[in-house]
mmCIF file of C-alpha atoms and ligand atoms in Angstrom:
data_model
loop_
_atom_site.group_PDB
_atom_site.id
_atom_site.type_symbol
_atom_site.label_atom_id
_atom_site.label_comp_id
_atom_site.label_asym_id
_atom_site.label_seq_id
_atom_site.Cartn_x
_atom_site.Cartn_y
_atom_site.Cartn_z
ATOM 1 C CA UNK C 22 33.787 15.190 12.296
ATOM 2 C CA UNK C 23 32.667 14.894 9.308
ATOM 3 C CA UNK C 24 31.554 11.499 8.785
ATOM 4 C CA UNK C 25 29.886 12.072 12.108
ATOM 5 C CA UNK C 26 27.514 15.013 11.052
ATOM 6 C CA UNK C 27 26.564 12.754 7.967
ATOM 7 C CA UNK C 28 25.197 9.821 10.516
ATOM 8 C CA UNK C 29 23.053 12.746 12.171
ATOM 9 C CA UNK C 30 21.888 13.557 9.407
ATOM 10 C CA UNK C 31 23.425 17.685 9.830
ATOM 11 C CA UNK C 32 23.703 17.972 5.370
ATOM 12 C CA UNK C 33 24.572 21.544 6.087
ATOM 13 C CA UNK C 34 27.202 21.923 8.548
ATOM 14 C CA UNK C 35 29.255 18.827 6.485
ATOM 15 C CA UNK C 36 29.391 21.329 3.984
ATOM 16 C CA UNK C 37 30.542 24.640 5.922
ATOM 17 C CA UNK C 38 33.213 21.335 8.329
ATOM 18 C CA UNK C 39 34.060 21.014 4.498
ATOM 19 C CA UNK C 40 34.485 25.307 3.498
ATOM 20 C CA UNK C 41 37.138 25.242 6.809
ATOM 21 C CA UNK C 42 38.810 21.799 6.339
ATOM 22 C CA UNK C 43 39.932 23.484 2.905
ATOM 23 C CA UNK C 44 40.274 26.911 4.460
ATOM 24 C CA UNK C 45 43.038 25.522 6.931
ATOM 25 C CA UNK C 46 44.235 23.964 3.813
ATOM 26 C CA UNK C 47 43.819 20.549 4.833
ATOM 27 C CA UNK C 48 42.950 18.431 1.702
ATOM 28 C CA UNK C 49 40.533 17.036 1.587
ATOM 29 C CA UNK C 50 41.037 12.845 0.383
ATOM 30 C CA UNK C 51 38.485 10.890 -1.069
ATOM 31 C CA UNK C 52 37.314 9.524 1.945
ATOM 32 C CA UNK C 53 36.090 13.043 3.334
ATOM 33 C CA UNK C 54 34.871 13.499 -0.460
ATOM 34 C CA UNK C 55 32.692 10.657 0.117
ATOM 35 C CA UNK C 56 30.899 11.498 3.433
ATOM 36 C CA UNK C 57 29.999 15.038 1.911
ATOM 37 C CA UNK C 58 28.555 13.385 -0.942
ATOM 38 C CA UNK C 59 27.035 11.534 0.794
ATOM 39 C CA UNK C 60 25.235 14.446 3.047
ATOM 40 C CA UNK C 61 24.259 16.313 -0.760
ATOM 41 C CA UNK C 62 22.361 13.329 -0.887
ATOM 42 C CA UNK C 63 20.036 12.931 1.642
ATOM 43 C CA UNK C 64 19.403 16.872 1.914
ATOM 44 C CA UNK C 65 18.911 16.499 -2.195
ATOM 45 C CA UNK C 66 21.324 20.036 -2.128
ATOM 46 C CA UNK C 67 22.065 19.013 -5.788
ATOM 47 C CA UNK C 68 23.544 22.746 -6.130
ATOM 48 C CA UNK C 69 26.368 22.260 -3.527
ATOM 49 C CA UNK C 70 26.197 18.467 -5.065
ATOM 50 C CA UNK C 71 27.569 19.711 -7.707
ATOM 51 C CA UNK C 72 30.672 22.008 -6.483
ATOM 52 C CA UNK C 73 31.618 19.018 -4.851
ATOM 53 C CA UNK C 74 31.948 17.104 -7.324
ATOM 54 C CA UNK C 75 33.363 20.058 -9.207
ATOM 55 C CA UNK C 76 36.125 19.277 -6.983
ATOM 56 C CA UNK C 77 36.178 15.698 -6.838
ATOM 57 C CA UNK C 78 37.413 15.636 -10.338
ATOM 58 C CA UNK C 79 39.680 19.428 -10.235
ATOM 59 C CA UNK C 80 42.000 16.318 -6.982
ATOM 60 C CA UNK C 81 41.838 13.237 -9.760
ATOM 61 C CA UNK C 82 39.416 10.951 -6.987
ATOM 62 C CA UNK C 83 36.567 10.584 -9.423
ATOM 63 C CA UNK C 84 37.139 7.026 -10.283
ATOM 64 C CA UNK C 85 37.205 5.883 -6.315
ATOM 65 C CA UNK C 86 35.504 3.027 -6.468
ATOM 66 C CA UNK C 87 32.249 4.424 -3.119
ATOM 67 C CA UNK C 88 33.447 7.815 -3.830
ATOM 68 C CA UNK C 89 32.342 6.918 -7.256
ATOM 69 C CA UNK C 90 28.833 4.641 -6.324
ATOM 70 C CA UNK C 91 27.914 8.124 -4.415
ATOM 71 C CA UNK C 92 28.061 10.638 -6.551
ATOM 72 C CA UNK C 93 25.192 7.745 -8.048
ATOM 73 C CA UNK C 94 23.660 7.193 -5.776
ATOM 74 C CA UNK C 95 24.059 11.721 -5.133
ATOM 75 C CA UNK C 96 22.526 12.718 -8.183
ATOM 76 C CA UNK C 97 20.060 9.364 -8.370
ATOM 77 C CA UNK C 98 18.121 10.516 -4.203
ATOM 78 C CA UNK C 99 18.460 14.869 -6.365
ATOM 79 C CA UNK C 100 15.896 13.758 -8.899
ATOM 80 C CA UNK C 101 18.349 13.559 -11.868
ATOM 81 C CA UNK C 102 18.099 10.263 -13.263
ATOM 82 C CA UNK C 103 20.355 11.081 -16.305
ATOM 83 C CA UNK C 104 22.843 12.513 -14.860
ATOM 84 C CA UNK C 105 23.793 9.270 -12.235
ATOM 85 C CA UNK C 106 23.182 7.135 -15.422
ATOM 86 C CA UNK C 107 25.792 9.069 -17.289
ATOM 87 C CA UNK C 108 28.485 8.631 -13.879
ATOM 88 C CA UNK C 109 27.579 5.129 -14.181
ATOM 89 C CA UNK C 110 28.283 4.709 -17.970
ATOM 90 C CA UNK C 111 31.593 6.551 -17.500
ATOM 91 C CA UNK C 112 32.836 3.827 -14.377
ATOM 92 C CA UNK C 113 35.670 1.627 -15.549
ATOM 93 C CA UNK C 114 34.403 -1.827 -12.693
ATOM 94 C CA UNK C 115 30.462 -1.475 -11.630
ATOM 95 C CA UNK C 116 30.507 -3.960 -7.874
ATOM 96 C CA UNK C 117 26.853 -5.336 -7.026
ATOM 97 C CA UNK C 118 26.723 -1.174 -5.204
ATOM 98 C CA UNK C 119 27.361 -0.052 -8.231
ATOM 99 C CA UNK C 120 24.362 -1.823 -10.373
ATOM 100 C CA UNK C 121 21.932 -1.507 -7.197
ATOM 101 C CA UNK C 122 22.025 1.852 -6.416
ATOM 102 C CA UNK C 123 21.338 2.062 -10.560
ATOM 103 C CA UNK C 124 18.530 0.235 -10.611
ATOM 104 C CA UNK C 125 17.286 2.042 -7.665
ATOM 105 C CA UNK C 126 17.827 4.695 -8.621
ATOM 106 C CA UNK C 127 15.560 4.065 -11.723
ATOM 107 C CA UNK C 128 13.325 1.342 -9.335
ATOM 108 C CA UNK C 129 12.479 5.354 -7.504
ATOM 109 C CA UNK C 130 11.455 6.894 -10.402
ATOM 110 C CA UNK C 131 8.677 4.236 -10.811
ATOM 111 C CA UNK C 132 11.079 3.038 -13.948
ATOM 112 C CA UNK C 133 10.025 -0.375 -13.004
ATOM 113 C CA UNK C 134 10.954 -1.715 -16.486
ATOM 114 C CA UNK C 135 14.037 -0.634 -17.291
ATOM 115 C CA UNK C 136 14.972 -2.118 -14.105
ATOM 116 C CA UNK C 137 13.805 -5.396 -15.230
ATOM 117 C CA UNK C 138 16.411 -4.334 -17.924
ATOM 118 C CA UNK C 139 18.482 -3.854 -16.143
ATOM 119 C CA UNK C 140 18.912 -6.922 -13.014
ATOM 120 C CA UNK C 141 19.335 -8.844 -16.303
ATOM 121 C CA UNK C 142 22.208 -6.965 -18.034
ATOM 122 C CA UNK C 143 23.637 -7.048 -14.196
ATOM 123 C CA UNK C 144 23.402 -10.811 -14.323
ATOM 124 C CA UNK C 145 24.720 -11.248 -17.956
ATOM 125 C CA UNK C 146 27.440 -8.933 -16.863
ATOM 126 C CA UNK C 147 28.705 -11.903 -14.430
ATOM 127 C CA UNK C 148 27.494 -9.399 -10.928
ATOM 128 C CA UNK C 149 26.284 -11.830 -8.386
ATOM 129 C CA UNK C 150 22.754 -9.728 -6.710
ATOM 130 C CA UNK C 151 23.094 -9.770 -2.881
ATOM 131 C CA UNK C 152 20.133 -9.931 -0.670
ATOM 132 C CA UNK C 153 19.788 -5.805 -1.078
ATOM 133 C CA UNK C 154 19.416 -5.878 -5.029
ATOM 134 C CA UNK C 155 16.766 -8.150 -4.646
ATOM 135 C CA UNK C 156 14.982 -6.148 -2.232
ATOM 136 C CA UNK C 157 15.789 -3.040 -4.918
ATOM 137 C CA UNK C 158 13.920 -4.357 -8.227
ATOM 138 C CA UNK C 159 11.649 -6.064 -5.124
ATOM 139 C CA UNK C 160 10.455 -2.345 -4.617
ATOM 140 C CA UNK C 161 10.649 -0.884 -8.392
ATOM 141 C CA UNK C 162 8.754 -3.973 -9.340
ATOM 142 C CA UNK C 163 5.972 -3.117 -6.521
ATOM 143 C CA UNK C 164 5.945 -0.120 -7.324
ATOM 144 C CA UNK C 165 5.428 -0.497 -11.242
ATOM 145 C CA UNK C 166 2.720 -3.157 -10.891
ATOM 146 C CA UNK C 167 4.601 -5.490 -12.577
ATOM 147 C CA UNK C 168 3.302 -8.572 -10.141
ATOM 148 C CA UNK C 169 4.408 -11.130 -12.776
ATOM 149 C CA UNK C 170 8.135 -9.598 -12.504
ATOM 150 C CA UNK C 171 8.191 -8.844 -9.254
ATOM 151 C CA UNK C 172 7.148 -12.295 -7.909
ATOM 152 C CA UNK C 173 9.537 -14.207 -9.841
ATOM 153 C CA UNK C 174 12.632 -12.763 -8.588
ATOM 154 C CA UNK C 175 10.966 -13.319 -5.112
ATOM 155 C CA UNK C 176 10.857 -17.272 -6.147
ATOM 156 C CA UNK C 177 14.447 -16.861 -7.913
ATOM 157 C CA UNK C 178 16.510 -15.941 -5.392
ATOM 158 C CA UNK C 179 15.904 -18.780 -3.066
ATOM 159 C CA UNK C 180 15.778 -21.277 -5.709
ATOM 160 C CA UNK C 181 17.937 -20.967 -8.730
ATOM 161 C CA UNK C 182 21.402 -22.693 -6.942
ATOM 162 C CA UNK C 183 22.734 -19.195 -8.520
ATOM 163 C CA UNK C 184 21.551 -16.994 -5.925
ATOM 164 C CA UNK C 185 20.325 -19.174 -2.364
ATOM 165 C CA UNK C 186 19.396 -15.828 -1.222
ATOM 166 C CA UNK C 187 16.665 -16.398 1.927
ATOM 167 C CA UNK C 188 14.256 -13.927 2.080
ATOM 168 C CA UNK C 189 14.498 -11.850 5.270
ATOM 169 C CA UNK C 190 11.901 -9.740 6.302
ATOM 170 C CA UNK C 191 12.316 -6.412 4.312
ATOM 171 C CA UNK C 192 11.787 -9.219 1.586
ATOM 172 C CA UNK C 193 8.503 -10.057 2.904
ATOM 173 C CA UNK C 194 7.186 -7.120 3.321
ATOM 174 C CA UNK C 195 8.096 -6.226 -0.423
ATOM 175 C CA UNK C 196 6.218 -9.398 -1.638
ATOM 176 C CA UNK C 197 3.427 -8.247 0.710
ATOM 177 C CA UNK C 198 3.501 -5.052 -0.671
ATOM 178 C CA UNK C 199 3.931 -5.879 -4.504
ATOM 179 C CA UNK C 200 0.456 -8.063 -4.124
ATOM 180 C CA UNK C 201 -1.311 -5.525 -2.320
ATOM 181 C CA UNK C 202 -0.902 -2.448 -4.665
ATOM 182 C CA UNK C 203 -1.688 -4.822 -7.606
ATOM 183 C CA UNK C 204 -4.914 -5.679 -5.843
ATOM 184 C CA UNK C 205 -4.436 -9.464 -4.406
ATOM 185 C CA UNK C 206 -4.372 -8.542 -1.049
ATOM 186 C CA UNK C 207 -5.518 -11.845 0.120
ATOM 187 C CA UNK C 208 -1.974 -13.871 -1.337
ATOM 188 C CA UNK C 209 -1.194 -11.099 0.515
ATOM 189 C CA UNK C 210 -2.232 -12.510 3.285
ATOM 190 C CA UNK C 211 -1.708 -16.289 2.220
ATOM 191 C CA UNK C 212 1.857 -15.208 2.109
ATOM 192 C CA UNK C 213 2.314 -14.028 5.388
ATOM 193 C CA UNK C 214 0.453 -16.838 6.812
ATOM 194 C CA UNK C 215 3.643 -19.007 5.156
ATOM 195 C CA UNK C 216 6.618 -17.183 6.443
ATOM 196 C CA UNK C 217 8.331 -19.508 7.944
ATOM 197 C CA UNK C 218 8.727 -16.460 11.183
ATOM 198 C CA UNK C 219 6.867 -14.640 13.128
ATOM 199 C CA UNK C 220 6.622 -11.824 10.748
ATOM 200 C CA UNK C 221 7.035 -8.156 11.588
ATOM 201 C CA UNK C 222 5.826 -4.705 11.764
ATOM 202 C CA UNK C 223 6.985 -3.394 8.229
ATOM 203 C CA UNK C 224 5.322 -7.049 6.467
ATOM 204 C CA UNK C 225 1.762 -5.807 8.255
ATOM 205 C CA UNK C 226 2.402 -2.621 7.299
ATOM 206 C CA UNK C 227 2.830 -3.416 4.001
ATOM 207 C CA UNK C 228 -0.302 -5.583 4.045
ATOM 208 C CA UNK C 229 -2.466 -2.361 6.256
ATOM 209 C CA UNK C 230 -1.284 0.655 3.676
ATOM 210 C CA UNK C 231 -2.462 -2.031 0.963
ATOM 211 C CA UNK C 232 -5.849 -2.476 3.378
ATOM 212 C CA UNK C 233 -5.709 1.949 2.224
ATOM 213 C CA UNK C 234 -5.377 1.414 -0.881
ATOM 214 C CA UNK C 235 -8.062 -0.863 -2.272
ATOM 215 C CA UNK C 236 -10.754 -0.036 1.074
ATOM 216 C CA UNK C 237 -10.498 -3.224 2.371
ATOM 217 C CA UNK C 238 -11.535 -2.576 6.072
ATOM 218 C CA UNK C 239 -10.857 -6.747 7.123
ATOM 219 C CA UNK C 240 -7.388 -7.638 5.870
ATOM 220 C CA UNK C 241 -6.928 -3.810 7.265
ATOM 221 C CA UNK C 242 -8.261 -4.596 10.709
ATOM 222 C CA UNK C 243 -6.151 -8.068 10.409
ATOM 223 C CA UNK C 244 -3.204 -6.673 9.790
ATOM 224 C CA UNK C 245 -3.668 -2.972 12.506
ATOM 225 C CA UNK C 246 -4.409 -5.538 15.030
ATOM 226 C CA UNK C 247 -0.871 -7.330 14.217
ATOM 227 C CA UNK C 248 0.855 -3.971 14.457
ATOM 228 C CA UNK C 249 -0.858 -2.068 17.396
ATOM 229 C CA UNK C 250 1.007 -5.693 19.985
ATOM 230 C CA UNK C 251 4.515 -4.916 17.378
ATOM 231 C CA UNK C 252 4.451 -1.419 16.839
ATOM 232 C CA UNK C 253 2.594 0.511 19.712
ATOM 233 C CA UNK C 254 4.104 3.839 19.387
ATOM 234 C CA UNK C 255 3.902 4.260 15.766
ATOM 235 C CA UNK C 256 1.261 7.069 15.156
ATOM 236 C CA UNK C 257 1.141 5.727 11.464
ATOM 237 C CA UNK C 258 -0.667 2.241 11.188
ATOM 238 C CA UNK C 259 -3.165 4.663 13.887
ATOM 239 C CA UNK C 260 -3.505 7.182 11.502
ATOM 240 C CA UNK C 261 -4.031 4.505 7.524
ATOM 241 C CA UNK C 262 -6.563 2.445 10.131
ATOM 242 C CA UNK C 263 -8.519 5.380 11.065
ATOM 243 C CA UNK C 264 -8.487 6.597 7.550
ATOM 244 C CA UNK C 265 -9.375 3.335 5.798
ATOM 245 C CA UNK C 266 -12.850 4.125 8.354
ATOM 246 C CA UNK C 267 -12.759 7.131 7.405
ATOM 247 C CA UNK C 268 -13.311 6.421 3.651
ATOM 248 C CA UNK C 269 -15.709 4.345 4.191
ATOM 249 C CA UNK C 270 -17.348 7.051 6.774
ATOM 250 C CA UNK C 271 -17.126 4.812 9.858
ATOM 251 C CA UNK C 272 -16.514 7.640 12.656
ATOM 252 C CA UNK C 273 -17.025 4.404 15.557
ATOM 253 C CA UNK C 274 -14.111 2.829 14.256
ATOM 254 C CA UNK C 275 -12.473 6.610 14.081
ATOM 255 C CA UNK C 276 -13.189 7.192 17.694
ATOM 256 C CA UNK C 277 -11.844 3.793 18.347
ATOM 257 C CA UNK C 278 -8.659 4.005 16.853
ATOM 258 C CA UNK C 279 -7.728 7.512 18.130
ATOM 259 C CA UNK C 280 -9.006 6.589 21.320
ATOM 260 C CA UNK C 281 -6.758 3.810 21.151
ATOM 261 C CA UNK C 282 -3.614 6.491 20.697
ATOM 262 C CA UNK C 283 -5.082 8.826 23.068
ATOM 263 C CA UNK C 284 -4.318 6.517 26.196
ATOM 264 C CA UNK C 285 -1.338 4.913 25.210
ATOM 265 C CA UNK C 286 0.083 8.598 24.154
ATOM 266 C CA UNK C 287 1.061 8.059 20.623
ATOM 267 C CA UNK C 288 2.099 11.435 19.408
ATOM 268 C CA UNK C 289 2.735 11.812 15.475
ATOM 269 C CA UNK C 290 4.597 11.875 13.161
ATOM 270 C CA UNK C 291 4.646 15.673 11.981
ATOM 271 C CA UNK C 292 5.431 16.178 8.242
ATOM 272 C CA UNK C 293 8.314 18.244 7.399
ATOM 273 C CA UNK C 294 8.982 19.204 3.526
ATOM 274 C CA UNK C 295 12.555 20.178 2.577
ATOM 275 C CA UNK C 296 12.998 23.121 -0.720
ATOM 276 C CA UNK C 297 16.867 24.202 -1.677
ATOM 277 C CA UNK C 298 16.834 27.387 -2.543
ATOM 278 C CA UNK C 299 20.026 29.457 -3.737
ATOM 279 C CA UNK C 300 22.331 27.112 -2.273
ATOM 280 C CA UNK C 301 20.461 27.134 1.504
ATOM 281 C CA UNK C 302 17.822 24.526 2.357
ATOM 282 C CA UNK C 303 14.404 25.851 4.058
ATOM 283 C CA UNK C 304 12.284 23.336 6.286
ATOM 284 C CA UNK C 305 8.717 23.480 6.577
ATOM 285 C CA UNK C 306 6.252 21.942 8.721
ATOM 286 C CA UNK C 307 2.373 21.106 8.456
ATOM 287 C CA UNK C 308 0.758 24.732 9.215
ATOM 288 C CA UNK C 309 3.789 26.142 9.262
ATOM 289 C CA UNK C 310 4.373 30.234 9.870
ATOM 290 C CA UNK C 311 7.735 30.480 11.124
ATOM 291 C CA UNK C 312 8.993 31.552 7.727
ATOM 292 C CA UNK C 313 9.905 34.830 6.607
ATOM 293 C CA UNK C 314 7.467 34.659 3.398
ATOM 294 C CA UNK C 315 4.580 32.964 5.037
ATOM 295 C CA UNK C 316 2.422 35.072 4.383
ATOM 296 C CA UNK C 317 3.128 35.103 0.206
ATOM 297 C CA UNK C 318 3.182 31.407 0.880
ATOM 298 C CA UNK C 319 0.079 31.574 2.129
ATOM 299 C CA UNK C 320 -1.347 33.992 -0.142
ATOM 300 C CA UNK C 321 0.285 32.209 -3.612
ATOM 301 C CA UNK C 322 -2.120 28.536 -2.582
ATOM 302 C CA UNK C 323 -5.091 31.295 -1.504
ATOM 303 C CA UNK C 324 -5.272 31.998 -5.373
ATOM 304 C CA UNK C 325 -3.215 28.386 -6.597
ATOM 305 C CA UNK C 326 -6.830 26.951 -4.539
ATOM 306 C CA UNK C 327 -9.201 29.281 -6.038
ATOM 307 C CA UNK C 328 -7.619 28.701 -9.998
ATOM 308 C CA UNK C 329 -7.447 24.798 -8.309
ATOM 309 C CA UNK C 330 -11.167 24.991 -7.927
ATOM 310 C CA UNK C 331 -12.092 26.273 -11.738
ATOM 311 C CA UNK C 332 -10.370 23.039 -13.092
ATOM 312 C CA UNK C 333 -12.160 21.043 -11.793
ATOM 313 C CA UNK C 334 -9.406 19.922 -8.060
ATOM 314 C CA UNK C 335 -11.456 18.587 -4.995
ATOM 315 C CA UNK C 336 -9.744 18.214 -2.180
ATOM 316 C CA UNK C 337 -9.936 14.824 -0.598
ATOM 317 C CA UNK C 338 -10.481 15.028 2.943
ATOM 318 C CA UNK C 339 -10.146 11.583 3.335
ATOM 319 C CA UNK C 340 -6.980 11.802 3.903
ATOM 320 C CA UNK C 341 -7.335 14.427 6.910
ATOM 321 C CA UNK C 342 -7.925 12.408 10.323
ATOM 322 C CA UNK C 343 -10.577 15.398 12.247
ATOM 323 C CA UNK C 344 -13.954 14.369 11.096
ATOM 324 C CA UNK C 345 -14.670 17.952 11.566
ATOM 325 C CA UNK C 346 -16.601 19.836 9.182
ATOM 326 C CA UNK C 347 -15.751 19.292 5.480
ATOM 327 C CA UNK C 348 -14.553 23.217 5.132
ATOM 328 C CA UNK C 349 -11.961 23.792 8.283
ATOM 329 C CA UNK C 350 -10.737 19.515 6.403
ATOM 330 C CA UNK C 351 -9.840 21.168 3.287
ATOM 331 C CA UNK C 352 -8.222 23.520 5.382
ATOM 332 C CA UNK C 353 -5.780 22.360 7.655
ATOM 333 C CA UNK C 354 -5.329 20.076 3.738
ATOM 334 C CA UNK C 355 -3.846 22.644 1.910
ATOM 335 C CA UNK C 356 -1.297 23.780 4.266
ATOM 336 C CA UNK C 357 0.682 20.597 5.039
ATOM 337 C CA UNK C 358 4.276 20.782 4.867
ATOM 338 C CA UNK C 359 4.709 19.493 0.484
ATOM 339 C CA UNK C 360 2.269 22.539 -0.613
ATOM 340 C CA UNK C 361 3.721 24.838 2.024
ATOM 341 C CA UNK C 362 7.355 24.412 0.003
ATOM 342 C CA UNK C 363 6.342 23.986 -3.545
ATOM 343 C CA UNK C 364 4.346 27.710 -3.097
ATOM 344 C CA UNK C 365 7.659 29.376 -1.676
ATOM 345 C CA UNK C 366 9.261 27.028 -4.948
ATOM 346 C CA UNK C 367 7.205 28.967 -6.692
ATOM 347 C CA UNK C 368 7.807 32.819 -5.396
ATOM 348 C CA UNK C 369 11.183 32.745 -4.737
ATOM 349 C CA UNK C 370 12.550 30.354 -8.251
ATOM 350 C CA UNK C 371 12.147 31.778 -12.041
ATOM 351 C CA UNK C 372 9.471 31.406 -13.310
ATOM 352 C CA UNK C 373 9.419 27.800 -15.617
ATOM 353 C CA UNK C 374 12.603 26.501 -13.612
ATOM 354 C CA UNK C 375 11.761 22.831 -11.914
ATOM 355 C CA UNK C 376 11.460 22.523 -8.141
ATOM 356 C CA UNK C 377 12.253 19.997 -5.888
ATOM 357 C CA UNK C 378 10.359 19.109 -3.290
ATOM 358 C CA UNK C 379 11.701 15.899 -0.161
ATOM 359 C CA UNK C 380 9.069 14.582 2.042
ATOM 360 C CA UNK C 381 10.157 12.747 5.847
ATOM 361 C CA UNK C 382 6.700 11.089 4.827
ATOM 362 C CA UNK C 383 4.484 9.379 2.066
ATOM 363 C CA UNK C 384 2.755 12.168 0.339
ATOM 364 C CA UNK C 385 -0.406 12.591 0.686
ATOM 365 C CA UNK C 386 -3.064 11.346 -1.613
ATOM 366 C CA UNK C 387 -4.435 14.843 -1.409
ATOM 367 C CA UNK C 388 -1.347 16.908 -1.985
ATOM 368 C CA UNK C 389 -0.675 14.313 -4.510
ATOM 369 C CA UNK C 390 -4.088 15.201 -6.884
ATOM 370 C CA UNK C 391 -2.992 18.878 -5.643
ATOM 371 C CA UNK C 392 0.207 18.821 -7.177
ATOM 372 C CA UNK C 393 -0.781 18.037 -10.439
ATOM 373 C CA UNK C 394 -3.054 20.894 -10.685
ATOM 374 C CA UNK C 395 -0.239 23.169 -9.414
ATOM 375 C CA UNK C 396 1.521 21.684 -11.929
ATOM 376 C CA UNK C 397 -0.459 22.468 -14.818
ATOM 377 C CA UNK C 398 -1.455 25.870 -13.644
ATOM 378 C CA UNK C 399 1.951 26.819 -13.084
ATOM 379 C CA UNK C 400 3.443 25.871 -15.921
ATOM 380 C CA UNK C 401 6.166 24.093 -13.770
ATOM 381 C CA UNK C 402 7.995 20.461 -13.293
ATOM 382 C CA UNK C 403 8.135 20.143 -9.432
ATOM 383 C CA UNK C 404 9.543 17.129 -7.947
ATOM 384 C CA UNK C 405 8.751 15.471 -5.130
ATOM 385 C CA UNK C 406 10.659 12.589 -3.677
ATOM 386 C CA UNK C 407 9.018 11.190 -0.264
ATOM 387 C CA UNK C 408 9.664 8.131 2.116
ATOM 388 C CA UNK C 409 9.379 5.820 -0.925
ATOM 389 C CA UNK C 410 9.788 7.799 -3.649
ATOM 390 C CA UNK C 411 10.097 9.827 -6.950
ATOM 391 C CA UNK C 412 7.349 11.720 -8.394
ATOM 392 C CA UNK C 413 7.555 13.824 -10.240
ATOM 393 C CA UNK C 414 4.721 16.208 -12.315
ATOM 394 C CA UNK C 415 3.946 17.314 -15.748
ATOM 395 C CA UNK C 416 1.522 19.438 -16.755
ATOM 396 C CA UNK C 417 -1.577 18.354 -14.583
ATOM 397 C CA UNK C 418 0.402 14.462 -14.846
ATOM 398 C CA UNK C 419 2.514 12.501 -12.251
ATOM 399 C CA UNK C 420 5.309 9.852 -13.574
ATOM 400 C CA UNK C 421 3.646 7.438 -11.108
ATOM 401 C CA UNK C 422 0.459 7.207 -12.810
ATOM 402 C CA UNK C 423 -0.922 7.317 -9.252
ATOM 403 C CA UNK C 424 0.625 4.245 -8.589
ATOM 404 C CA UNK C 425 1.986 4.976 -5.664
HETATM 405 ZN ZN1 ZN O 528 -0.310 16.383 2.166
HETATM 406 ZN ZN1 ZN O 529 2.283 10.584 -8.156
#
């Protein structure tokens, strides 16, 4: 039952069931704990994860392989890289999953150099990387801008007799992303043209994303053309393409994309952010006013907005699709779910304590820049785990170095 709730993403219910199970006198075993820990990881419920970790130790299951791997993953997904590393270092045996988990932990925090170092150690320890490991390493290189290293590992995975792993669509998507982020858009397009199978939506998606970062309309249109065929109901692609046009002031392009979306009945995926305060997860969607503390939240954002502007913050309205007046755009931007969750964190957690947020989509550029200002004004560390990686904001800077 617990596994079923985990599978369907209902983390909170899992913990209630574990509690009920213990009340009924049924002793959880290592499999129960593994499920519960992965639920905590998915919703980044650190306090609850800590509690379950304590019961695991009490019950003597701490060195059960799968459970130890799940704990490394849980601490990593809660942004606690130090704890994840401690768990990893203490494991009596490390298999390919343990190594891949710790590589992913460093990768998501943007520590690409450490990933490369650990990956070399892993191979020296005689553990053969599998295709997931390569994917993790490539993605880490991409997020840290390690172009040469990434390309080297990409070529080594199939060429070395050692590994002999044929790159899948996911690996290609990663290497296109790696090249694209680094500004090598033409090379990225070249890689796509040489793929021995029909390129997937993810691969074109990487090229589209890179075209957005580097404002390349031509390659953006090329990628979008494929995506609108391959993945016609994914609103994300339309929004990115519209943003490319918007950034270049091509409003007729924006209107065209919006018309295709409307004709096909494509709806935008709502952005949602989560924050755990006193062991309760609070969810916010864009412009959400359903939370009991809404009034205070919006008041805090209002005050912050004024202070931010004094420090030089300018709303980056490129990220708001609607070509309405400037003022309205700024208004829509300041109510993105991550800003609401951060404001809630500011009013409900003790001064000076870190604020941890999860977002279901990629963090938008404006929220990213606003959060830098908020970390400076409030003197708080703000950690945001978006669909791609971790951003750790402190004193006006982000750990990703604005490269994400
Ligand atoms: Zn935003
Ligand atoms: Zn960042």
